[in-house]
């Protein structure tokens, strides 16, 4: 089932809820490369009101999508706890899958989801759009070329704000629906980018707490990371920092320092002018949840489409997304046991 170079990739969109607007905008931008055949949802009227792509058919039956051999891929935008069940059916039908983050509620379910796609030989990408920013891509290529030398230390700061009304919505901040709190829902993008750039640490010590909000899971977390080569790192994540601040990653190397803040990169090296890449972007760090541009979503979607055509792994391949989930699990487990966790 290979995409012809002169044909658009026919896709289905599964779910048209809160996560869907940046995906629909991206699909519109990429309409020369992608054709939306179906949009599935439990409530047909609500789906139709979501602003459908031209030519898409609304259905409440997933079987319509599974049985359509012309559909080569699907975007799964439903809540995390539904992902495994839906992706198992799509993969068995030979459909490539782009799934919203996180992969699933638990690490075990996420690993099962990845294994399912590998077993059926379909591509799996995750919407981890921070990897696809021009700043992140530039820094990644610099690091692959060894331009900054050995990593010495790292920090990731995700100091966001969510009002209590956010957590008063049914399921918000619960293990049953979200799989976690600030780490799994807000910080996961920054943690994923940290690991994408620096690799996974070998040892994690974590502390989590619910400091401000009435909610089941954590609204505040801190962690100390240690890499196998001795590099150290810290994580600082919260949704209790009014009014919300841009997320920030700082990487200190033997030959300079790289800082990513709000999607802009600054690299400073001895004897050289600072290198600046990208413009600071609004991020949804404050009360406006969708206060971000959809360029990152578009870049991940376009890479997914090209990965299918080129039969290569996508930039945000499913197996690579497990690293952030493992880190989050380790931070929470360490906090619970009071002991460091070895990854």
mmCIF file of C-alpha atoms in Angstrom:
data_model
loop_
_atom_site.group_PDB
_atom_site.id
_atom_site.type_symbol
_atom_site.label_atom_id
_atom_site.label_comp_id
_atom_site.label_asym_id
_atom_site.label_seq_id
_atom_site.Cartn_x
_atom_site.Cartn_y
_atom_site.Cartn_z
ATOM 1 C CA UNK A 1 0.000 0.000 0.000
ATOM 2 C CA UNK A 2 2.434 2.631 -1.183
ATOM 3 C CA UNK A 3 1.443 6.178 -1.990
ATOM 4 C CA UNK A 4 1.871 7.194 -5.614
ATOM 5 C CA UNK A 5 3.928 10.380 -5.938
ATOM 6 C CA UNK A 6 1.208 12.079 -7.983
ATOM 7 C CA UNK A 7 -1.624 11.089 -5.632
ATOM 8 C CA UNK A 8 -2.805 12.613 -2.420
ATOM 9 C CA UNK A 9 -2.667 10.425 0.676
ATOM 10 C CA UNK A 10 -6.233 9.486 1.666
ATOM 11 C CA UNK A 11 -6.709 9.684 5.421
ATOM 12 C CA UNK A 12 -9.394 9.392 8.071
ATOM 13 C CA UNK A 13 -9.620 11.573 11.173
ATOM 14 C CA UNK A 14 -10.720 9.699 14.299
ATOM 15 C CA UNK A 15 -12.168 12.148 16.821
ATOM 16 C CA UNK A 16 -13.075 15.821 16.376
ATOM 17 C CA UNK A 17 -12.939 17.162 19.920
ATOM 18 C CA UNK A 18 -10.735 19.646 21.769
ATOM 19 C CA UNK A 19 -7.486 18.446 20.133
ATOM 20 C CA UNK A 20 -8.737 18.672 16.563
ATOM 21 C CA UNK A 21 -8.537 22.373 15.470
ATOM 22 C CA UNK A 22 -4.747 22.502 14.795
ATOM 23 C CA UNK A 23 -5.002 19.168 12.960
ATOM 24 C CA UNK A 24 -7.854 20.375 10.745
ATOM 25 C CA UNK A 25 -5.940 23.600 10.009
ATOM 26 C CA UNK A 26 -2.859 21.541 9.091
ATOM 27 C CA UNK A 27 -4.876 19.228 6.849
ATOM 28 C CA UNK A 28 -6.281 22.300 5.078
ATOM 29 C CA UNK A 29 -2.763 23.689 4.548
ATOM 30 C CA UNK A 30 -1.595 20.318 3.162
ATOM 31 C CA UNK A 31 -4.646 19.720 0.951
ATOM 32 C CA UNK A 32 -2.401 19.252 -2.111
ATOM 33 C CA UNK A 33 -0.769 16.272 -0.357
ATOM 34 C CA UNK A 34 -3.568 14.892 1.830
ATOM 35 C CA UNK A 35 -7.239 14.140 1.171
ATOM 36 C CA UNK A 36 -9.558 13.589 4.151
ATOM 37 C CA UNK A 37 -12.001 10.801 3.286
ATOM 38 C CA UNK A 38 -13.684 10.266 6.654
ATOM 39 C CA UNK A 39 -14.115 11.995 10.004
ATOM 40 C CA UNK A 40 -15.280 9.622 12.747
ATOM 41 C CA UNK A 41 -16.915 10.624 16.010
ATOM 42 C CA UNK A 42 -19.480 9.304 18.479
ATOM 43 C CA UNK A 43 -21.787 12.294 17.860
ATOM 44 C CA UNK A 44 -22.276 13.025 14.150
ATOM 45 C CA UNK A 45 -23.774 16.485 14.725
ATOM 46 C CA UNK A 46 -20.886 17.537 16.951
ATOM 47 C CA UNK A 47 -18.383 16.238 14.396
ATOM 48 C CA UNK A 48 -20.104 18.122 11.577
ATOM 49 C CA UNK A 49 -19.926 21.312 13.649
ATOM 50 C CA UNK A 50 -16.145 20.971 14.050
ATOM 51 C CA UNK A 51 -15.467 22.487 10.622
ATOM 52 C CA UNK A 52 -14.923 19.523 8.335
ATOM 53 C CA UNK A 53 -12.311 19.349 5.578
ATOM 54 C CA UNK A 54 -13.817 19.663 2.086
ATOM 55 C CA UNK A 55 -15.052 16.325 0.765
ATOM 56 C CA UNK A 56 -14.905 14.454 4.081
ATOM 57 C CA UNK A 57 -17.758 12.139 5.080
ATOM 58 C CA UNK A 58 -18.904 12.028 8.703
ATOM 59 C CA UNK A 59 -19.415 8.601 10.261
ATOM 60 C CA UNK A 60 -20.128 7.178 13.707
ATOM 61 C CA UNK A 61 -19.040 3.690 12.562
ATOM 62 C CA UNK A 62 -15.320 2.943 12.725
ATOM 63 C CA UNK A 63 -16.007 -0.020 10.429
ATOM 64 C CA UNK A 64 -16.616 2.457 7.580
ATOM 65 C CA UNK A 65 -13.014 3.607 7.906
ATOM 66 C CA UNK A 66 -11.581 0.118 8.418
ATOM 67 C CA UNK A 67 -13.378 -1.236 5.341
ATOM 68 C CA UNK A 68 -12.293 1.590 3.014
ATOM 69 C CA UNK A 69 -9.221 0.193 1.275
ATOM 70 C CA UNK A 70 -8.491 3.583 -0.300
ATOM 71 C CA UNK A 71 -7.750 5.051 3.160
ATOM 72 C CA UNK A 72 -4.047 4.587 3.813
ATOM 73 C CA UNK A 73 -3.659 6.409 7.130
ATOM 74 C CA UNK A 74 -5.576 7.768 10.099
ATOM 75 C CA UNK A 75 -5.143 10.604 12.594
ATOM 76 C CA UNK A 76 -6.288 9.450 16.051
ATOM 77 C CA UNK A 77 -7.361 12.495 18.099
ATOM 78 C CA UNK A 78 -9.531 10.782 20.719
ATOM 79 C CA UNK A 79 -8.745 10.800 24.490
ATOM 80 C CA UNK A 80 -5.640 8.773 25.463
ATOM 81 C CA UNK A 81 -7.500 5.879 27.105
ATOM 82 C CA UNK A 82 -9.136 5.024 23.743
ATOM 83 C CA UNK A 83 -5.955 4.962 21.648
ATOM 84 C CA UNK A 84 -4.878 1.322 21.993
ATOM 85 C CA UNK A 85 -8.284 -0.144 21.126
ATOM 86 C CA UNK A 86 -8.666 2.118 18.080
ATOM 87 C CA UNK A 87 -5.084 1.740 16.834
ATOM 88 C CA UNK A 88 -5.229 -2.061 17.125
ATOM 89 C CA UNK A 89 -8.141 -2.047 14.667
ATOM 90 C CA UNK A 90 -6.540 0.481 12.307
ATOM 91 C CA UNK A 91 -3.194 -1.347 12.239
ATOM 92 C CA UNK A 92 -4.887 -4.699 11.612
ATOM 93 C CA UNK A 93 -6.606 -3.057 8.627
ATOM 94 C CA UNK A 94 -3.216 -1.901 7.307
ATOM 95 C CA UNK A 95 -3.664 1.808 8.063
ATOM 96 C CA UNK A 96 -0.691 3.968 9.062
ATOM 97 C CA UNK A 97 -1.362 5.963 12.240
ATOM 98 C CA UNK A 98 -0.597 9.444 13.576
ATOM 99 C CA UNK A 99 -1.786 9.628 17.189
ATOM 100 C CA UNK A 100 -2.189 12.580 19.549
ATOM 101 C CA UNK A 101 0.036 12.532 22.608
ATOM 102 C CA UNK A 102 0.335 10.675 24.893
ATOM 103 C CA UNK A 103 0.416 7.296 23.167
ATOM 104 C CA UNK A 104 -1.810 5.794 25.882
ATOM 105 C CA UNK A 105 -2.572 6.126 29.604
ATOM 106 C CA UNK A 106 0.077 3.731 30.916
ATOM 107 C CA UNK A 107 3.567 2.827 29.760
ATOM 108 C CA UNK A 108 2.534 -0.828 29.314
ATOM 109 C CA UNK A 109 -0.372 0.161 27.055
ATOM 110 C CA UNK A 110 1.880 2.559 25.131
ATOM 111 C CA UNK A 111 4.443 -0.199 24.553
ATOM 112 C CA UNK A 112 1.645 -2.506 23.395
ATOM 113 C CA UNK A 113 0.410 0.152 20.953
ATOM 114 C CA UNK A 114 3.906 0.567 19.468
ATOM 115 C CA UNK A 115 4.374 -3.211 19.199
ATOM 116 C CA UNK A 116 0.985 -3.588 17.477
ATOM 117 C CA UNK A 117 1.940 -1.148 14.710
ATOM 118 C CA UNK A 118 5.351 -2.775 14.274
ATOM 119 C CA UNK A 119 3.750 -6.229 14.066
ATOM 120 C CA UNK A 120 1.363 -5.099 11.324
ATOM 121 C CA UNK A 121 4.092 -3.199 9.456
ATOM 122 C CA UNK A 122 2.384 0.202 9.582
ATOM 123 C CA UNK A 123 3.944 3.564 10.382
ATOM 124 C CA UNK A 124 3.230 5.091 13.787
ATOM 125 C CA UNK A 125 3.900 8.767 14.509
ATOM 126 C CA UNK A 126 2.979 10.802 17.599
ATOM 127 C CA UNK A 127 1.993 14.480 17.650
ATOM 128 C CA UNK A 128 5.107 15.711 19.466
ATOM 129 C CA UNK A 129 5.351 18.925 17.475
ATOM 130 C CA UNK A 130 8.117 20.585 19.513
ATOM 131 C CA UNK A 131 10.596 18.290 17.710
ATOM 132 C CA UNK A 132 9.553 19.795 14.379
ATOM 133 C CA UNK A 133 10.183 23.484 15.108
ATOM 134 C CA UNK A 134 12.913 25.115 12.980
ATOM 135 C CA UNK A 135 14.853 25.853 16.188
ATOM 136 C CA UNK A 136 14.743 22.249 17.414
ATOM 137 C CA UNK A 137 15.631 20.849 13.981
ATOM 138 C CA UNK A 138 18.611 23.216 13.738
ATOM 139 C CA UNK A 139 19.904 22.309 17.198
ATOM 140 C CA UNK A 140 19.400 18.606 16.533
ATOM 141 C CA UNK A 141 21.543 18.800 13.382
ATOM 142 C CA UNK A 142 24.249 20.728 15.280
ATOM 143 C CA UNK A 143 24.346 18.052 17.976
ATOM 144 C CA UNK A 144 24.441 15.211 15.460
ATOM 145 C CA UNK A 145 27.471 16.917 13.895
ATOM 146 C CA UNK A 146 29.126 17.177 17.331
ATOM 147 C CA UNK A 147 29.492 20.969 17.063
ATOM 148 C CA UNK A 148 29.024 21.678 20.785
ATOM 149 C CA UNK A 149 30.896 18.731 22.255
ATOM 150 C CA UNK A 150 29.951 16.684 25.292
ATOM 151 C CA UNK A 151 26.773 17.417 27.284
ATOM 152 C CA UNK A 152 27.622 18.597 30.809
ATOM 153 C CA UNK A 153 24.240 19.560 32.254
ATOM 154 C CA UNK A 154 20.655 20.240 31.244
ATOM 155 C CA UNK A 155 17.488 21.825 32.573
ATOM 156 C CA UNK A 156 13.853 21.798 31.496
ATOM 157 C CA UNK A 157 11.410 24.354 32.898
ATOM 158 C CA UNK A 158 7.662 24.105 32.269
ATOM 159 C CA UNK A 159 6.066 26.750 34.494
ATOM 160 C CA UNK A 160 2.499 26.990 33.226
ATOM 161 C CA UNK A 161 -0.818 28.188 34.621
ATOM 162 C CA UNK A 162 -4.166 26.428 34.641
ATOM 163 C CA UNK A 163 -7.108 27.845 36.648
ATOM 164 C CA UNK A 164 -9.156 25.530 38.864
ATOM 165 C CA UNK A 165 -11.967 25.690 36.283
ATOM 166 C CA UNK A 166 -9.708 23.721 33.908
ATOM 167 C CA UNK A 167 -9.479 20.831 36.378
ATOM 168 C CA UNK A 168 -13.178 21.049 37.244
ATOM 169 C CA UNK A 169 -14.000 19.680 33.780
ATOM 170 C CA UNK A 170 -14.907 15.960 33.960
ATOM 171 C CA UNK A 171 -11.809 13.751 33.799
ATOM 172 C CA UNK A 172 -9.208 16.550 33.764
ATOM 173 C CA UNK A 173 -6.139 15.678 35.794
ATOM 174 C CA UNK A 174 -7.350 12.140 36.531
ATOM 175 C CA UNK A 175 -5.444 8.902 36.037
ATOM 176 C CA UNK A 176 -8.492 7.348 34.375
ATOM 177 C CA UNK A 177 -8.690 9.891 31.549
ATOM 178 C CA UNK A 178 -5.341 11.730 31.346
ATOM 179 C CA UNK A 179 -2.978 9.147 32.819
ATOM 180 C CA UNK A 180 -1.356 11.814 34.990
ATOM 181 C CA UNK A 181 -1.123 15.516 35.767
ATOM 182 C CA UNK A 182 1.259 18.265 34.701
ATOM 183 C CA UNK A 183 3.966 15.817 33.595
ATOM 184 C CA UNK A 184 1.769 13.773 31.256
ATOM 185 C CA UNK A 185 -0.503 16.534 29.946
ATOM 186 C CA UNK A 186 1.599 19.726 29.807
ATOM 187 C CA UNK A 187 5.297 18.909 30.320
ATOM 188 C CA UNK A 188 5.414 15.875 28.025
ATOM 189 C CA UNK A 189 6.263 17.994 24.942
ATOM 190 C CA UNK A 190 9.247 19.683 26.604
ATOM 191 C CA UNK A 191 10.446 16.453 28.235
ATOM 192 C CA UNK A 192 10.190 14.658 24.887
ATOM 193 C CA UNK A 193 12.274 17.364 23.205
ATOM 194 C CA UNK A 194 14.855 17.252 26.013
ATOM 195 C CA UNK A 195 15.291 13.486 25.525
ATOM 196 C CA UNK A 196 15.187 13.801 21.721
ATOM 197 C CA UNK A 197 18.165 16.186 21.937
ATOM 198 C CA UNK A 198 20.108 14.840 24.929
ATOM 199 C CA UNK A 199 19.157 11.165 25.010
ATOM 200 C CA UNK A 200 17.526 9.358 27.924
ATOM 201 C CA UNK A 201 19.074 9.633 31.401
ATOM 202 C CA UNK A 202 20.193 6.524 33.262
ATOM 203 C CA UNK A 203 18.975 7.544 36.725
ATOM 204 C CA UNK A 204 16.041 9.656 37.926
ATOM 205 C CA UNK A 205 15.079 11.074 41.324
ATOM 206 C CA UNK A 206 11.678 12.749 41.430
ATOM 207 C CA UNK A 207 9.280 14.657 43.669
ATOM 208 C CA UNK A 208 5.653 15.345 42.757
ATOM 209 C CA UNK A 209 2.853 17.057 44.643
ATOM 210 C CA UNK A 210 -0.577 18.643 44.314
ATOM 211 C CA UNK A 211 0.115 22.103 45.682
ATOM 212 C CA UNK A 212 -2.685 24.382 44.510
ATOM 213 C CA UNK A 213 -5.456 22.654 42.601
ATOM 214 C CA UNK A 214 -8.209 20.267 43.647
ATOM 215 C CA UNK A 215 -7.276 17.304 41.433
ATOM 216 C CA UNK A 216 -6.262 13.650 41.647
ATOM 217 C CA UNK A 217 -2.795 13.917 40.091
ATOM 218 C CA UNK A 218 0.193 16.253 40.456
ATOM 219 C CA UNK A 219 0.204 19.949 39.545
ATOM 220 C CA UNK A 220 3.873 20.373 40.542
ATOM 221 C CA UNK A 221 6.912 18.167 39.874
ATOM 222 C CA UNK A 222 10.673 18.322 40.155
ATOM 223 C CA UNK A 223 13.349 15.829 39.148
ATOM 224 C CA UNK A 224 17.089 15.289 39.168
ATOM 225 C CA UNK A 225 18.441 13.405 36.147
ATOM 226 C CA UNK A 226 21.779 11.697 35.634
ATOM 227 C CA UNK A 227 23.012 10.450 32.268
ATOM 228 C CA UNK A 228 25.281 7.414 31.919
ATOM 229 C CA UNK A 229 28.272 9.622 31.019
ATOM 230 C CA UNK A 230 27.837 11.728 34.165
ATOM 231 C CA UNK A 231 25.850 14.673 32.779
ATOM 232 C CA UNK A 232 23.244 15.972 35.226
ATOM 233 C CA UNK A 233 19.885 17.620 34.658
ATOM 234 C CA UNK A 234 16.905 19.122 36.440
ATOM 235 C CA UNK A 235 13.194 19.231 35.581
ATOM 236 C CA UNK A 236 10.811 21.841 37.012
ATOM 237 C CA UNK A 237 7.152 21.479 35.971
ATOM 238 C CA UNK A 238 3.957 23.067 37.276
ATOM 239 C CA UNK A 239 0.533 24.356 36.265
ATOM 240 C CA UNK A 240 0.446 26.592 39.368
ATOM 241 C CA UNK A 241 2.733 29.393 38.105
ATOM 242 C CA UNK A 242 0.446 32.367 37.392
ATOM 243 C CA UNK A 243 0.123 33.708 34.710
ATOM 244 C CA UNK A 244 2.121 31.020 32.868
ATOM 245 C CA UNK A 245 5.613 31.308 31.370
ATOM 246 C CA UNK A 246 7.284 30.017 28.186
ATOM 247 C CA UNK A 247 8.775 26.544 28.469
ATOM 248 C CA UNK A 248 12.568 26.467 28.408
ATOM 249 C CA UNK A 249 15.318 23.913 27.790
ATOM 250 C CA UNK A 250 18.948 24.820 28.529
ATOM 251 C CA UNK A 251 21.756 22.477 27.463
ATOM 252 C CA UNK A 252 25.272 23.191 28.682
ATOM 253 C CA UNK A 253 27.986 21.598 26.517
ATOM 254 C CA UNK A 254 31.778 21.536 26.685
ATOM 255 C CA UNK A 255 31.929 24.046 23.796
ATOM 256 C CA UNK A 256 28.915 26.254 24.445
ATOM 257 C CA UNK A 257 25.353 26.582 25.681
ATOM 258 C CA UNK A 258 22.112 26.080 23.760
ATOM 259 C CA UNK A 259 18.847 27.518 25.061
ATOM 260 C CA UNK A 260 15.416 26.809 23.586
ATOM 261 C CA UNK A 261 12.730 29.130 24.919
ATOM 262 C CA UNK A 262 9.196 29.383 23.508
ATOM 263 C CA UNK A 263 10.390 27.763 20.281
ATOM 264 C CA UNK A 264 13.395 30.064 19.693
ATOM 265 C CA UNK A 265 17.016 28.856 19.843
ATOM 266 C CA UNK A 266 20.030 30.769 21.161
ATOM 267 C CA UNK A 267 23.490 29.165 20.949
ATOM 268 C CA UNK A 268 26.418 30.896 22.657
ATOM 269 C CA UNK A 269 30.039 29.798 22.165
ATOM 270 C CA UNK A 270 33.325 31.344 23.287
ATOM 271 C CA UNK A 271 34.691 33.748 20.679
ATOM 272 C CA UNK A 272 31.607 33.616 18.453
ATOM 273 C CA UNK A 273 28.530 35.753 17.915
ATOM 274 C CA UNK A 274 25.365 34.234 19.409
ATOM 275 C CA UNK A 275 23.432 32.083 16.940
ATOM 276 C CA UNK A 276 19.691 32.833 16.897
ATOM 277 C CA UNK A 277 17.161 30.573 15.142
ATOM 278 C CA UNK A 278 13.379 30.969 15.088
ATOM 279 C CA UNK A 279 10.984 33.410 16.704
ATOM 280 C CA UNK A 280 9.418 33.028 20.162
ATOM 281 C CA UNK A 281 5.983 31.432 19.759
ATOM 282 C CA UNK A 282 2.879 31.601 21.933
ATOM 283 C CA UNK A 283 2.587 28.227 23.627
ATOM 284 C CA UNK A 284 -0.656 27.775 25.525
ATOM 285 C CA UNK A 285 1.275 28.201 28.792
ATOM 286 C CA UNK A 286 -1.461 30.416 30.258
ATOM 287 C CA UNK A 287 -5.230 30.201 30.555
ATOM 288 C CA UNK A 288 -5.742 30.137 26.742
ATOM 289 C CA UNK A 289 -5.147 26.418 26.123
ATOM 290 C CA UNK A 290 -5.079 26.653 22.334
ATOM 291 C CA UNK A 291 -2.979 29.827 22.285
ATOM 292 C CA UNK A 292 -0.400 28.429 19.885
ATOM 293 C CA UNK A 293 0.272 28.423 16.158
ATOM 294 C CA UNK A 294 -0.389 25.169 14.261
ATOM 295 C CA UNK A 295 2.894 25.235 12.283
ATOM 296 C CA UNK A 296 4.341 22.460 14.465
ATOM 297 C CA UNK A 297 1.322 20.247 13.871
ATOM 298 C CA UNK A 298 1.593 20.896 10.139
ATOM 299 C CA UNK A 299 5.302 19.989 10.122
ATOM 300 C CA UNK A 300 4.698 16.689 11.966
ATOM 301 C CA UNK A 301 1.787 15.808 9.672
ATOM 302 C CA UNK A 302 3.789 16.629 6.535
ATOM 303 C CA UNK A 303 6.726 14.543 7.780
ATOM 304 C CA UNK A 304 4.326 11.639 8.477
ATOM 305 C CA UNK A 305 2.928 11.846 4.930
ATOM 306 C CA UNK A 306 6.444 11.935 3.449
ATOM 307 C CA UNK A 307 7.627 9.076 5.692
ATOM 308 C CA UNK A 308 4.857 6.865 4.285
ATOM 309 C CA UNK A 309 5.774 7.786 0.696
ATOM 310 C CA UNK A 310 9.512 7.305 1.338
ATOM 311 C CA UNK A 311 9.077 4.184 3.513
ATOM 312 C CA UNK A 312 11.205 5.661 6.308
ATOM 313 C CA UNK A 313 10.656 6.250 10.016
ATOM 314 C CA UNK A 314 8.833 9.509 10.811
ATOM 315 C CA UNK A 315 10.496 12.274 12.866
ATOM 316 C CA UNK A 316 8.144 11.502 15.772
ATOM 317 C CA UNK A 317 8.159 7.689 15.464
ATOM 318 C CA UNK A 318 6.062 5.880 18.054
ATOM 319 C CA UNK A 319 8.899 3.904 19.629
ATOM 320 C CA UNK A 320 10.915 7.095 20.204
ATOM 321 C CA UNK A 321 7.935 8.612 22.042
ATOM 322 C CA UNK A 322 8.171 5.934 24.743
ATOM 323 C CA UNK A 323 11.252 7.650 26.237
ATOM 324 C CA UNK A 324 9.301 10.590 27.686
ATOM 325 C CA UNK A 325 6.640 8.242 29.061
ATOM 326 C CA UNK A 326 9.361 6.186 30.791
ATOM 327 C CA UNK A 327 10.855 9.362 32.288
ATOM 328 C CA UNK A 328 7.474 10.557 33.586
ATOM 329 C CA UNK A 329 6.789 7.127 35.101
ATOM 330 C CA UNK A 330 10.209 7.182 36.766
ATOM 331 C CA UNK A 331 9.677 10.663 38.281
ATOM 332 C CA UNK A 332 6.316 9.654 39.776
ATOM 333 C CA UNK A 333 7.621 6.263 40.973
ATOM 334 C CA UNK A 334 10.683 7.836 42.578
ATOM 335 C CA UNK A 335 8.502 10.347 44.408
ATOM 336 C CA UNK A 336 6.280 7.551 45.702
ATOM 337 C CA UNK A 337 9.137 5.300 46.891
ATOM 338 C CA UNK A 338 11.637 7.967 47.939
ATOM 339 C CA UNK A 339 14.365 6.204 45.951
ATOM 340 C CA UNK A 340 16.138 6.896 42.674
ATOM 341 C CA UNK A 341 14.880 4.934 39.653
ATOM 342 C CA UNK A 342 17.276 3.386 37.136
ATOM 343 C CA UNK A 343 16.087 3.506 33.525
#
